[in-house]
Every structure is written in structure tokens, then in C-alpha cells.
Coordinates of C-alpha atoms and ligand atoms in Angstrom, one line a residue:
Chain A
M1 CA 7.9 -42.6 82.2
N2 CA 10.3 -45.4 83.2
L3 CA 13.0 -46.9 80.9
T4 CA 15.6 -49.2 80.5
L5 CA 18.9 -48.5 79.6
K6 CA 21.4 -50.6 77.9
V7 CA 24.6 -48.5 77.7
W8 CA 28.4 -49.2 76.0
R9 CA 30.8 -48.1 79.0
Q10 CA 34.3 -48.1 78.2
K11 CA 36.9 -47.0 80.4
N12 CA 39.7 -45.8 77.3
S13 CA 40.9 -46.7 74.1
S14 CA 42.7 -50.1 75.3
D15 CA 39.6 -50.9 77.4
K16 CA 37.9 -53.9 75.9
G17 CA 34.5 -52.2 77.1
H18 CA 30.8 -54.0 77.6
F19 CA 27.1 -52.8 77.9
E20 CA 25.9 -51.7 81.1
T21 CA 21.8 -51.9 81.9
Y22 CA 20.3 -48.9 83.6
Q23 CA 16.7 -47.9 85.0
V24 CA 15.9 -44.2 84.6
K25 CA 12.8 -43.0 86.0
D26 CA 9.7 -40.5 85.7
I27 CA 11.6 -38.9 82.2
S28 CA 9.5 -36.6 80.8
S29 CA 8.3 -36.5 77.5
E30 CA 9.2 -32.9 77.1
M31 CA 13.0 -33.9 78.0
S32 CA 15.8 -33.9 75.2
F33 CA 17.8 -37.5 74.8
L34 CA 20.5 -36.1 76.5
E35 CA 18.9 -34.4 79.2
M36 CA 17.8 -37.9 79.7
F37 CA 21.3 -38.5 80.0
D38 CA 22.1 -36.0 82.1
V39 CA 19.4 -37.5 84.7
L40 CA 20.9 -40.7 84.3
N41 CA 24.6 -39.1 85.1
E42 CA 23.0 -37.6 88.4
Q43 CA 21.8 -40.5 89.2
L44 CA 25.6 -42.2 89.0
I45 CA 27.2 -39.7 90.8
K46 CA 24.4 -39.5 93.6
E47 CA 25.4 -43.7 93.8
G48 CA 28.9 -42.8 93.7
K49 CA 29.4 -44.2 89.8
E50 CA 31.2 -43.2 87.4
P51 CA 28.9 -40.8 84.9
I52 CA 28.7 -42.3 81.4
A53 CA 31.4 -39.7 78.8
F54 CA 29.3 -38.7 76.0
D55 CA 29.7 -36.1 73.2
H56 CA 27.6 -32.6 72.9
D57 CA 28.0 -28.9 72.8
C58 CA 25.0 -26.7 71.3
R59 CA 22.3 -28.9 72.3
E60 CA 20.4 -27.0 69.2
G61 CA 21.4 -29.2 66.1
I62 CA 24.1 -27.1 64.8
C63 CA 27.4 -28.5 66.2
G64 CA 27.8 -32.1 65.5
M65 CA 29.0 -33.3 68.8
C66 CA 26.3 -35.3 69.8
S67 CA 27.3 -38.9 68.7
M68 CA 25.1 -41.9 70.1
Y69 CA 23.7 -44.7 68.0
I70 CA 20.7 -45.5 69.0
N71 CA 18.7 -48.5 68.6
G72 CA 20.4 -49.3 65.5
R73 CA 20.7 -45.9 64.2
P74 CA 22.8 -43.3 64.7
H75 CA 21.0 -40.1 66.1
G76 CA 17.9 -42.5 66.9
P77 CA 15.1 -42.8 65.1
W78 CA 13.6 -39.0 63.7
H79 CA 14.5 -38.4 60.2
A80 CA 16.9 -35.3 59.5
N81 CA 17.5 -35.1 63.4
T82 CA 20.5 -34.9 66.0
T83 CA 20.6 -37.0 69.2
C84 CA 20.3 -33.6 70.9
Q85 CA 17.1 -33.0 69.2
L86 CA 15.3 -36.2 69.8
H87 CA 12.9 -35.9 72.5
M88 CA 11.7 -38.8 74.8
R89 CA 8.1 -38.2 73.1
A90 CA 9.7 -40.7 71.1
Y91 CA 9.2 -43.3 73.6
K92 CA 6.9 -44.6 75.2
D93 CA 7.0 -45.8 78.8
G94 CA 8.7 -49.4 79.6
D95 CA 10.9 -49.3 76.5
T96 CA 14.3 -50.5 76.4
I97 CA 16.8 -48.4 74.6
V98 CA 20.4 -49.6 73.3
V99 CA 22.9 -46.8 72.7
E100 CA 26.1 -47.1 71.3
P101 CA 29.2 -45.4 70.1
W102 CA 29.8 -44.7 66.8
R103 CA 31.7 -47.8 65.5
A104 CA 34.8 -47.5 62.8
N105 CA 37.8 -48.3 62.8
A106 CA 38.7 -44.1 62.0
F107 CA 36.6 -43.3 65.2
P108 CA 38.4 -45.3 67.5
V109 CA 36.4 -44.6 70.8
I110 CA 38.2 -42.6 73.6
K111 CA 35.8 -43.3 76.7
D112 CA 32.1 -44.9 76.6
L113 CA 30.3 -43.0 73.8
V114 CA 33.0 -40.6 72.6
V115 CA 34.9 -41.0 70.0
D116 CA 37.7 -39.6 68.1
R117 CA 36.6 -37.8 65.2
N118 CA 40.1 -36.1 64.2
A119 CA 40.0 -38.2 61.1
F120 CA 37.5 -35.9 59.7
D121 CA 39.5 -32.5 60.7
R122 CA 42.8 -34.1 58.9
I123 CA 40.8 -34.6 55.7
V124 CA 39.3 -30.9 55.5
Q125 CA 43.4 -29.6 56.5
A126 CA 44.0 -31.7 52.9
G127 CA 42.0 -29.9 50.8
G128 CA 39.1 -28.9 52.5
F129 CA 39.6 -24.9 52.6
I130 CA 40.2 -22.0 50.1
S131 CA 43.4 -19.9 49.8
V132 CA 42.3 -16.3 50.5
N133 CA 44.4 -12.7 51.3
T134 CA 42.9 -11.5 54.5
G135 CA 41.7 -8.2 55.2
N136 CA 38.1 -6.8 54.6
A137 CA 35.5 -9.1 53.7
V138 CA 34.4 -8.6 49.6
D139 CA 31.3 -7.2 48.8
A140 CA 28.8 -9.7 48.6
N141 CA 27.5 -8.8 45.3
A142 CA 30.6 -8.6 44.0
L143 CA 31.1 -12.0 42.2
P144 CA 28.3 -12.9 40.7
I145 CA 26.7 -16.7 41.5
E146 CA 23.8 -18.5 39.8
K147 CA 21.4 -18.9 42.5
H148 CA 20.9 -22.8 41.8
K149 CA 24.6 -23.1 42.5
A150 CA 24.5 -20.8 45.0
D151 CA 21.5 -22.8 46.7
E152 CA 23.2 -26.2 45.8
S153 CA 26.5 -25.1 47.7
F154 CA 24.6 -24.1 50.5
A155 CA 23.1 -27.2 51.6
A156 CA 26.5 -29.2 51.2
A157 CA 27.8 -26.3 53.0
A158 CA 25.1 -27.5 56.1
C159 CA 27.2 -30.7 56.9
I160 CA 27.9 -30.3 60.6
G161 CA 30.5 -33.0 60.1
C162 CA 28.9 -35.2 63.0
G163 CA 30.3 -38.6 61.7
A164 CA 26.5 -40.1 61.4
C165 CA 27.1 -41.1 57.6
V166 CA 30.3 -43.0 58.7
A167 CA 28.2 -44.9 61.3
A168 CA 25.5 -45.9 59.3
C169 CA 27.4 -47.1 56.3
K170 CA 28.3 -50.8 56.0
N171 CA 32.0 -49.8 54.5
S172 CA 32.7 -47.2 57.4
S173 CA 32.9 -44.5 54.4
A174 CA 33.2 -41.0 54.6
M175 CA 32.0 -40.0 51.5
L176 CA 28.9 -38.2 52.3
F177 CA 31.1 -36.0 54.4
M178 CA 33.8 -35.1 51.8
S179 CA 31.4 -34.9 49.4
A180 CA 29.6 -32.4 50.9
K181 CA 33.0 -30.4 51.6
V182 CA 34.1 -31.0 47.8
S183 CA 30.7 -29.7 46.6
H184 CA 30.4 -26.7 49.2
L185 CA 33.8 -25.4 47.4
A186 CA 33.2 -27.0 44.0
L187 CA 30.3 -25.0 43.0
L188 CA 31.4 -21.8 43.9
P189 CA 33.9 -19.5 41.7
Q190 CA 35.8 -19.1 45.2
G191 CA 36.7 -22.9 45.2
D192 CA 38.0 -23.0 41.5
P193 CA 41.3 -22.5 41.4
E194 CA 42.3 -25.3 44.2
R195 CA 39.4 -27.5 42.7
K196 CA 41.6 -30.1 41.4
N197 CA 44.3 -30.8 44.2
R198 CA 41.5 -30.8 46.8
V199 CA 39.3 -33.2 45.6
L200 CA 42.9 -35.5 44.7
N201 CA 44.3 -34.4 48.3
M202 CA 41.0 -35.1 50.6
V203 CA 40.6 -38.7 48.9
A204 CA 44.2 -39.7 49.4
Q205 CA 43.5 -38.2 53.2
M206 CA 40.2 -40.6 53.5
D207 CA 42.1 -43.5 51.8
K208 CA 45.0 -43.0 54.8
E209 CA 42.6 -42.5 57.4
N210 CA 41.0 -46.4 57.2
F211 CA 37.8 -45.2 55.7
G212 CA 36.0 -47.7 53.5
S213 CA 34.8 -46.8 49.8
C214 CA 31.3 -46.1 49.0
T215 CA 28.8 -48.4 47.2
F216 CA 26.3 -46.1 47.0
T217 CA 24.1 -48.1 49.4
Q218 CA 22.6 -44.3 50.7
A219 CA 22.3 -45.4 54.5
C220 CA 24.3 -42.3 54.9
E221 CA 21.8 -39.9 53.1
A222 CA 18.9 -41.8 55.0
V223 CA 20.9 -40.8 58.6
C224 CA 22.2 -37.3 57.4
P225 CA 21.1 -35.0 60.3
K226 CA 21.6 -32.3 57.4
E227 CA 19.9 -34.1 54.7
I228 CA 23.3 -33.9 52.7
K229 CA 22.2 -35.7 49.3
V230 CA 24.1 -38.8 48.1
T231 CA 24.3 -36.8 44.6
N232 CA 27.0 -34.6 46.3
I233 CA 29.1 -38.3 46.4
S234 CA 28.6 -38.1 42.4
R235 CA 29.7 -34.7 42.4
L236 CA 32.8 -35.8 44.3
N237 CA 33.5 -38.8 42.0
G238 CA 33.2 -36.8 38.5
E239 CA 35.1 -33.9 40.3
Y240 CA 37.9 -36.9 40.7
L241 CA 37.8 -38.3 37.7
N242 CA 38.1 -35.4 35.9
A243 CA 41.0 -34.1 38.5
A244 CA 42.7 -37.9 37.8
F245 CA 42.7 -37.4 34.2
T246 CA 43.6 -34.0 33.5
E247 CA 45.8 -32.9 36.5
Q248 CA 49.6 -33.1 35.7
Chain B
M1 CA 48.5 -38.3 40.6
K2 CA 49.8 -41.4 39.3
W3 CA 47.8 -43.9 37.0
I4 CA 48.4 -46.3 39.5
D5 CA 45.7 -44.5 41.7
L6 CA 42.9 -45.3 39.2
F7 CA 43.6 -49.3 40.9
T8 CA 44.4 -48.5 44.3
S9 CA 42.6 -45.0 45.6
S10 CA 39.4 -45.5 46.9
V11 CA 37.2 -43.7 44.1
G12 CA 39.5 -45.0 41.5
K13 CA 38.4 -48.7 42.2
K14 CA 35.1 -48.3 42.1
F15 CA 35.6 -46.1 38.7
I16 CA 37.0 -49.3 37.5
M17 CA 34.3 -51.3 38.8
G18 CA 31.7 -49.5 37.2
L19 CA 33.6 -49.1 33.7
T20 CA 34.2 -53.1 33.8
G21 CA 30.7 -53.8 35.1
I22 CA 29.0 -51.5 32.5
S23 CA 31.3 -53.4 29.7
L24 CA 30.0 -56.9 31.3
I25 CA 26.5 -55.5 31.0
A26 CA 27.3 -54.8 27.0
F27 CA 28.2 -58.3 26.8
L28 CA 25.1 -59.5 28.5
I29 CA 23.2 -57.7 25.6
V30 CA 24.8 -59.0 22.7
H31 CA 24.6 -62.4 24.7
A32 CA 21.2 -62.7 25.1
G33 CA 20.2 -61.6 21.6
L34 CA 22.3 -64.0 19.8
N35 CA 20.9 -66.7 22.7
A36 CA 17.3 -66.0 21.7
C37 CA 18.2 -67.0 18.1
I38 CA 17.3 -70.3 19.9
W39 CA 13.6 -69.3 19.7
A40 CA 13.4 -69.5 16.3
N41 CA 12.8 -73.2 16.6
D42 CA 14.2 -74.2 13.5
N43 CA 16.3 -77.0 15.1
G44 CA 19.4 -74.4 15.9
E45 CA 19.9 -73.9 12.6
M46 CA 19.8 -70.0 13.5
F47 CA 21.4 -69.7 16.5
N48 CA 24.5 -72.2 15.4
T49 CA 25.1 -69.9 12.4
A50 CA 25.5 -67.3 14.9
A51 CA 27.8 -68.9 17.5
Y52 CA 29.8 -69.7 13.9
F53 CA 30.2 -66.3 13.4
M54 CA 31.2 -65.3 16.7
G55 CA 33.8 -68.2 17.1
H56 CA 35.2 -67.1 13.5
T57 CA 35.4 -63.8 13.3
V58 CA 38.6 -62.2 14.1
V59 CA 37.8 -58.9 15.7
I60 CA 34.6 -60.9 18.2
R61 CA 37.8 -63.3 19.0
I62 CA 39.8 -60.3 20.0
A63 CA 37.2 -58.6 21.6
E64 CA 36.5 -62.0 23.7
I65 CA 40.3 -61.2 25.3
G66 CA 38.9 -58.3 26.4
L67 CA 36.1 -59.7 28.2
F68 CA 37.6 -62.5 30.1
A69 CA 40.6 -59.2 31.2
G70 CA 37.4 -57.1 32.3
I71 CA 35.6 -59.8 34.2
L72 CA 38.6 -60.8 35.9
L73 CA 39.5 -57.3 36.7
H74 CA 36.1 -56.6 38.2
I75 CA 36.3 -59.9 39.7
V76 CA 39.3 -59.1 41.6
Q77 CA 39.0 -55.6 42.8
G78 CA 34.9 -56.7 43.8
L79 CA 36.6 -58.8 46.1
V80 CA 39.5 -56.2 47.0
L81 CA 36.7 -53.9 47.8
V82 CA 34.4 -56.2 49.7
F83 CA 37.3 -57.3 51.9
Q84 CA 38.9 -53.8 52.6
N85 CA 35.6 -52.1 53.5
Q86 CA 34.9 -54.9 55.4
R87 CA 37.7 -54.6 58.2
K88 CA 36.9 -50.9 58.3
R89 CA 34.5 -51.7 61.9
T90 CA 36.4 -54.2 63.5
V91 CA 34.2 -53.8 66.7
K92 CA 30.2 -54.6 65.5
Y93 CA 27.3 -52.9 66.5
A94 CA 25.5 -54.9 68.9
V95 CA 21.7 -53.9 66.9
P96 CA 22.8 -53.9 63.5
I97 CA 22.1 -50.7 61.2
K98 CA 18.5 -49.6 60.5
D99 CA 18.6 -47.2 58.2
G100 CA 15.1 -47.5 56.6
K101 CA 16.6 -46.4 53.0
S102 CA 19.2 -48.9 52.1
K103 CA 18.3 -52.2 49.5
W104 CA 19.5 -55.5 50.9
Y105 CA 20.9 -56.0 47.5
S106 CA 22.7 -53.1 47.3
R107 CA 24.2 -54.1 50.8
S108 CA 25.0 -57.9 49.4
M109 CA 26.8 -57.1 46.2
G110 CA 30.4 -58.9 47.2
L111 CA 27.8 -61.9 47.6
L112 CA 25.7 -61.6 44.8
G113 CA 28.9 -61.4 42.7
T114 CA 30.2 -64.3 44.1
L115 CA 27.2 -66.6 43.4
V116 CA 27.3 -65.1 39.9
L117 CA 30.9 -66.3 39.9
L118 CA 30.1 -69.7 41.0
F119 CA 27.5 -69.8 38.3
L120 CA 29.9 -68.5 35.4
V121 CA 32.4 -70.9 36.2
M122 CA 29.5 -73.6 35.7
H123 CA 28.5 -72.1 32.7
I124 CA 31.7 -71.8 31.1
A125 CA 32.5 -75.3 31.9
H126 CA 29.4 -76.1 30.0
F127 CA 29.9 -74.8 26.8
W128 CA 33.2 -72.3 26.8
V129 CA 35.3 -75.0 27.1
P130 CA 33.5 -78.2 25.1
S131 CA 33.8 -75.3 22.5
R132 CA 37.1 -73.5 22.4
I133 CA 39.1 -75.9 24.4
T134 CA 38.4 -79.5 24.0
H135 CA 36.7 -79.5 20.8
T136 CA 34.7 -82.2 22.0
L137 CA 31.2 -81.1 20.4
D138 CA 28.8 -82.6 17.3
E139 CA 30.0 -81.1 14.2
V140 CA 27.3 -79.5 12.1
Q141 CA 26.5 -78.4 8.7
L142 CA 25.8 -74.7 7.8
G143 CA 25.1 -74.1 4.6
L144 CA 28.7 -74.6 3.4
K145 CA 30.7 -74.6 6.3
T146 CA 30.9 -76.7 9.0
G147 CA 30.6 -75.6 12.2
E148 CA 29.6 -76.9 16.3
N149 CA 26.2 -77.9 17.3
L150 CA 26.3 -75.9 20.5
Y151 CA 22.5 -76.0 20.0
A152 CA 22.5 -79.5 20.4
R153 CA 24.9 -79.1 23.5
M154 CA 22.0 -76.8 24.8
L155 CA 19.7 -79.4 24.6
D156 CA 21.6 -82.2 25.8
V157 CA 22.8 -79.8 29.3
F158 CA 19.4 -78.6 29.8
Q159 CA 17.6 -82.1 30.2
S160 CA 18.9 -82.0 33.9
P161 CA 16.0 -80.5 36.2
L162 CA 19.4 -79.7 38.5
V163 CA 21.2 -77.7 36.1
V164 CA 18.2 -75.8 34.9
I165 CA 17.6 -75.1 38.7
L166 CA 21.3 -73.7 39.1
Y167 CA 20.8 -71.5 35.8
V168 CA 17.8 -69.9 37.3
L169 CA 19.3 -69.2 40.9
G170 CA 22.4 -68.0 38.6
C171 CA 20.0 -65.5 36.7
I172 CA 18.5 -64.6 39.7
S173 CA 21.9 -63.4 41.6
L174 CA 22.8 -61.6 38.4
C175 CA 19.4 -59.7 38.1
Y176 CA 19.9 -58.6 41.7
H177 CA 23.7 -57.9 41.1
L178 CA 22.5 -55.5 38.4
M179 CA 19.6 -53.9 39.8
H180 CA 22.1 -52.0 42.2
G181 CA 25.1 -52.0 39.9
F182 CA 23.7 -50.3 37.2
Q183 CA 22.8 -47.1 38.7
S184 CA 25.6 -47.4 41.0
A185 CA 27.6 -47.7 38.1
F186 CA 26.6 -44.2 36.7
R187 CA 26.9 -42.3 40.3
T188 CA 30.4 -43.6 40.4
F189 CA 30.9 -41.9 36.9
G190 CA 29.7 -38.9 37.8
V191 CA 25.7 -38.8 37.1
R192 CA 23.9 -36.4 39.5
N193 CA 21.5 -34.6 37.4
D194 CA 18.0 -35.7 39.1
R195 CA 16.5 -35.6 35.5
Y196 CA 18.7 -38.4 34.4
L197 CA 18.7 -40.2 37.8
S198 CA 14.9 -40.5 38.3
I199 CA 15.3 -42.3 34.8
L200 CA 18.2 -44.3 35.8
T201 CA 17.0 -46.4 38.4
P202 CA 13.6 -47.5 37.1
V203 CA 15.4 -48.2 33.8
G204 CA 18.2 -50.4 35.6
V205 CA 15.6 -52.5 37.4
W206 CA 13.4 -53.3 34.6
F207 CA 16.8 -53.6 32.5
S208 CA 17.9 -56.2 35.0
I209 CA 14.7 -57.7 35.2
I210 CA 14.2 -58.7 31.0
I211 CA 17.9 -59.3 30.6
C212 CA 18.0 -61.7 33.0
A213 CA 14.6 -63.4 32.7
T214 CA 15.4 -63.8 29.0
F215 CA 18.1 -65.7 30.0
A216 CA 16.5 -68.0 32.6
M217 CA 13.7 -68.5 29.8
M218 CA 16.5 -70.6 27.9
P219 CA 17.3 -73.6 30.2
I220 CA 13.2 -73.3 31.1
S221 CA 12.2 -73.4 27.6
M222 CA 14.5 -76.1 26.4
Y223 CA 13.6 -78.6 29.7
L224 CA 9.9 -77.9 29.4
G225 CA 10.6 -78.9 25.0
W226 CA 9.3 -75.5 23.9
V227 CA 12.0 -75.6 21.7
N228 CA 13.5 -79.1 20.2
Ligands
HEM301 C1 28.1 -60.9 34.2 C2 28.4 -60.6 35.3 C3 28.5 -59.1 36.0 C4 28.3 -58.0 35.7 C5 27.4 -57.8 34.2 C6 28.7 -57.0 36.6 C7 28.1 -55.7 36.8 C8 28.2 -54.8 37.6 C9 28.2 -53.5 37.8 C10 27.6 -52.6 36.7 C11 28.6 -52.8 39.1 C12 28.6 -51.5 39.7 C13 30.0 -50.5 39.5 C14 29.6 -49.4 40.3 O1 29.1 -49.4 41.4 O2 30.6 -48.8 39.9 C15 29.3 -54.1 39.7 C16 29.9 -53.7 41.0 C17 30.3 -54.9 41.7 N1 30.3 -56.4 41.1 FE1 30.2 -57.3 39.4 N2 29.2 -57.9 37.8 C18 29.4 -59.1 37.0 C19 29.8 -59.9 37.8 C20 30.5 -60.1 39.0 C21 31.3 -61.5 39.6 C22 31.5 -62.3 39.1 C23 31.6 -60.7 40.9 C24 32.6 -61.5 41.8 C25 32.8 -61.6 42.6 C26 31.4 -59.2 40.9 C27 31.5 -58.4 42.2 C28 30.9 -57.1 42.2 C29 31.2 -56.3 43.6 C30 31.8 -56.6 44.5 C31 30.6 -55.1 43.1 C32 31.2 -53.7 43.8 C33 29.8 -53.3 44.5 C34 29.6 -52.1 44.9 O3 30.8 -51.6 44.6 O4 28.8 -51.3 44.2 N3 30.4 -59.1 40.0 N4 29.3 -55.6 39.1
SF4_302 S1 27.2 -35.9 55.9 FE1 25.6 -35.1 57.0 S2 25.6 -37.5 58.4 FE2 27.9 -37.2 57.4 S3 29.2 -35.3 58.7 FE3 27.9 -34.4 57.6 S4 26.1 -33.7 58.7 FE4 26.7 -35.6 59.6
FES303 S1 25.1 -31.2 70.8 FE1 25.6 -30.0 69.1 S2 24.1 -31.0 67.5 FE2 24.0 -32.1 69.2

């Protein structure tokens, strides 16, 4: 199929940036969206032009790097899917596709479609961990954990930190991401000792990083490739209020 | 954690919004219940007696101060939230976000709240100011006591079709504000159990429709002469 692409080009973080229009030909419906970009980049290199910078790593939906806002939706049109797992059969011959980087002041554009997501790492550093002694791994069955809690914790731990939730939120809020980290640990006995400080510190860090607050529009849940549920945000709120009223 | 964080942190601000929002909802229930007395169609006797009770009971007058403080806090925090959140994305998307799930009214709480605020200013000027500040209402004999004829004031105000339309529009704005606000407040307090969430949303929607339709029917029934 032949497609028209409108792609955001921006030299560096201080450049204003603009859209460029490209034509790609003979794209197979079996290709992934990123492979289609590889074809376009080869074409650009052959023409002596600068290829488009975009983030990617695993290309199998587990690393969370592939941040593209495609025709108004982070990660493109498919439900519970990452850009790298989006395939060209989602499009038909003659389509025009507009590709933008994640837009949020907390995620400044580095180049073209690449944004700086270090703010997420700093939120995790503020409390998204447990302090344990190193050494041999303990026996998996030594600590009994209720099945439904293990399941819920596991579902929250599936977050790959891609940032689509921030990109889709009208407030650029990082609450879905942060609530996944808080829930993952709050549900397990290992997360209990640092439970209160964790949530207070992570929220404080999120506010410092210039993300907005949650107004429960639920846009984040709709675009999350890992189907992280907004009920995790309710849990985060409960954890925060509990900590705020009881922590010294 | 300092207490001030409850007013300045993102989650804390939402907690204050939810708390004041739910208090305002509690007030709306009382307000709608009392005003429904106009439908007794007894020339306003029941309604004026209820209004007299509300205006002359110390506990209720104290609660009135709390109500004003609450609504002020809700408005100030609400506008602060909206403006702060708007500033988090300076460069906008060329293609607007299509997430396929979020409702337009959940994305427009600031706008809907502002419409409710404009309505409230008009509403307070119509009834609260003449009753509590300027004391310009007619007197009416209620048994042994002399009260204010708020009922006559209502009949008078709702003779204007423009006012009736503005009141109905105010009620519609409030309805959408609450359709999102009701369930959002409970989520802000931490409610996450699927069993409760699955009843919370329809209860919130029906509550908003019923309470706002009740309010909207008051000017309409007075204008159309169903009560007189
Ligand atoms: C009778 C009047 C009102 C009632 C009963 C009411 C109720 C509520 C409720 C229950 C919430 C949800 C809180 C939460 O999500 O935690 C809310 C949110 C909000 N309200 Fe109001 N409200 C009223 C008037 C106003 C006014 C006058 C404004 C003024 C601008 C306003 C602005 C907002 C905003 C901006 C939000 C935040 C939306 C969000 O975070 O989801 N509201 N309101
Ligand atoms: S919650 Fe979902 S959308 Fe947000 S960072 Fe995690 S995986 Fe990505
Ligand atoms: S490249 Fe790793 S999730 Fe898409």
C-alpha cells in the first residue's frame, strides 16, 4: 500500500519543530509500524536527508520505549497495544497518518519523536522500590500471599513505563503510571514497611516533575498498552490519604 | 507531610474538591427537598414555613457559613486545578486526543463548574440577597409568626421566560458536572472495589438527573402556572 505520512521533525529541544510530509510506497500489511518507519528512514538516507529519530528497543511490546502519538492516539488505533506491535494491516492504501511525539511539559522533546522520560525514573527513585538485603533469593513459597492480591499486584506490575497515559491525559497526569507502581508494592507484604513514605514521596516527586493531577476522565486506561486499570489510581488516593493522616 | 500539603499537593487538592463537592451535594438534597414544598400548591404556606425554619434556626445559620466556606474553597481549588493542569502541556497536539473512552463532560469540569458559578451568582442575587441582606421581601403571616414571602418572590422572578431558560440551563450544567463529579469524588476517596464502582456510576448519573430535573421543574411549573 502507498501512504502519506506527516511526521513531527524537531532538531533538538530548543528548536521549534514542524511537520514534514513524506510518501511511502509498497508497504506490506505484514510490516509493523516501526518497520514502515525503517523503510522511510532508508529512503531518507538514500536521498541524503536526516533520518527520523524515534525511540524503540525490544520491538515486542515489553520495554515501553516506542512512544508515538498516531492520528490522535498514543500507540495508534489498536486496543492494549504498543506502537511496535501495531501492524500495517490497521491501514489501507491511500491513508494519511499523522505522527507526533508525546506532548507534555514533563516529557520535553529531545529530537523528532524522541522525548525525555527521565521524570518517570525520578518518580520511581523517590519510592518505587523495596529495601531488602541482597543474597540468595528467598523461597517463593516462604511468604504466603493471597491469590487475588498476587494477581492484582501482578497486573499492576505489567506497566512498562511507556508514558502513553501521560500523553493521552488532558492534564498530562502521571497518576496511572504512578498508581501502577504504588499498587504493585502496596499489595505485597514485602512492600508494607515503606508503604506510607513511598506514596507520600512519589506524589511529591510527581508534583515536582510538572505533571498534572487526575480528574478521572479515564483516557489513560483506554490507551494503556498493558490495560492498567484506573482503580489503581483510587488505591493510590486511598494510600495517600491514609499516609497523610497517620504518618508523623 | 505537613497539613498544608492537603491543599497544595495534587492528590490533596483532589481530596478537598471531593470533600467540598460531596458536602455541596448533601446541601443540594436538603435544598431540593425544601423547595419541593412549593408543589403542595397551598399558596406557599408550607414552603414559606420551611424557609422560616431554615432562616431562624441557629444550627442551620451556622451550617450556612460552612456552606459558603465550602463552596468558596471548591471554586478556588477548582479553578486553581484547571489552570495548573492546563499549563502542563504548552505545545498542543495537532490532532486532538481520541481515546475512545473519556466522556466530554468529564473533560469539561472547569467549564461546567464556571457555568454553575455564573448561575449561582444570579440565583443568590435573586433570593438570598433580598432575604438575608437587603430585607426587601414582602411579609407573610405564618400562624403566629411573621415570615418573608419567598414564595411570592419565586412567582415573581419566574414570570420572565429568559430567567426560566437561564435557570434550566444552570440545572443542565449542574447535572453534567455531577454526573462526573459524584463518582469521581468517591474514586478520589479511594473507592476501588468493582462491586461498589459498578453501582456508583449509575447511582451518580441517576442522582444527578433526578436532583437537577427537580430543580429545573420549579421555575418551569411556576412559569406555566402549575402552581400559583
Ligand atoms: C452546587 C454546586 C456544586 C456541586 C454540588 C459540585 C460538586 C462537585 C463534585 C462532587 C466534584 C468531584 C470532586 C472529585 O472529583 O473529587 C466536583 C469537581 C469539580 N468542581 Fe464542582 N460542584 C459545584 C460547583 C462548582 C463550581 C461553582 C465550580 C467553579 C468553577 C466547580 C468546579 C469544579 C471543578 C473544576 C472540579 C474538578 C473536576 C475534577 O477534578 O474532576 N464546581 N464538583
Ligand atoms: S500505566 Fe500503561 S500507559 Fe502508563 S506508563 Fe504504564 S504501561 Fe504505559
Ligand atoms: S519497542 Fe519495546 S515496547 Fe515497543
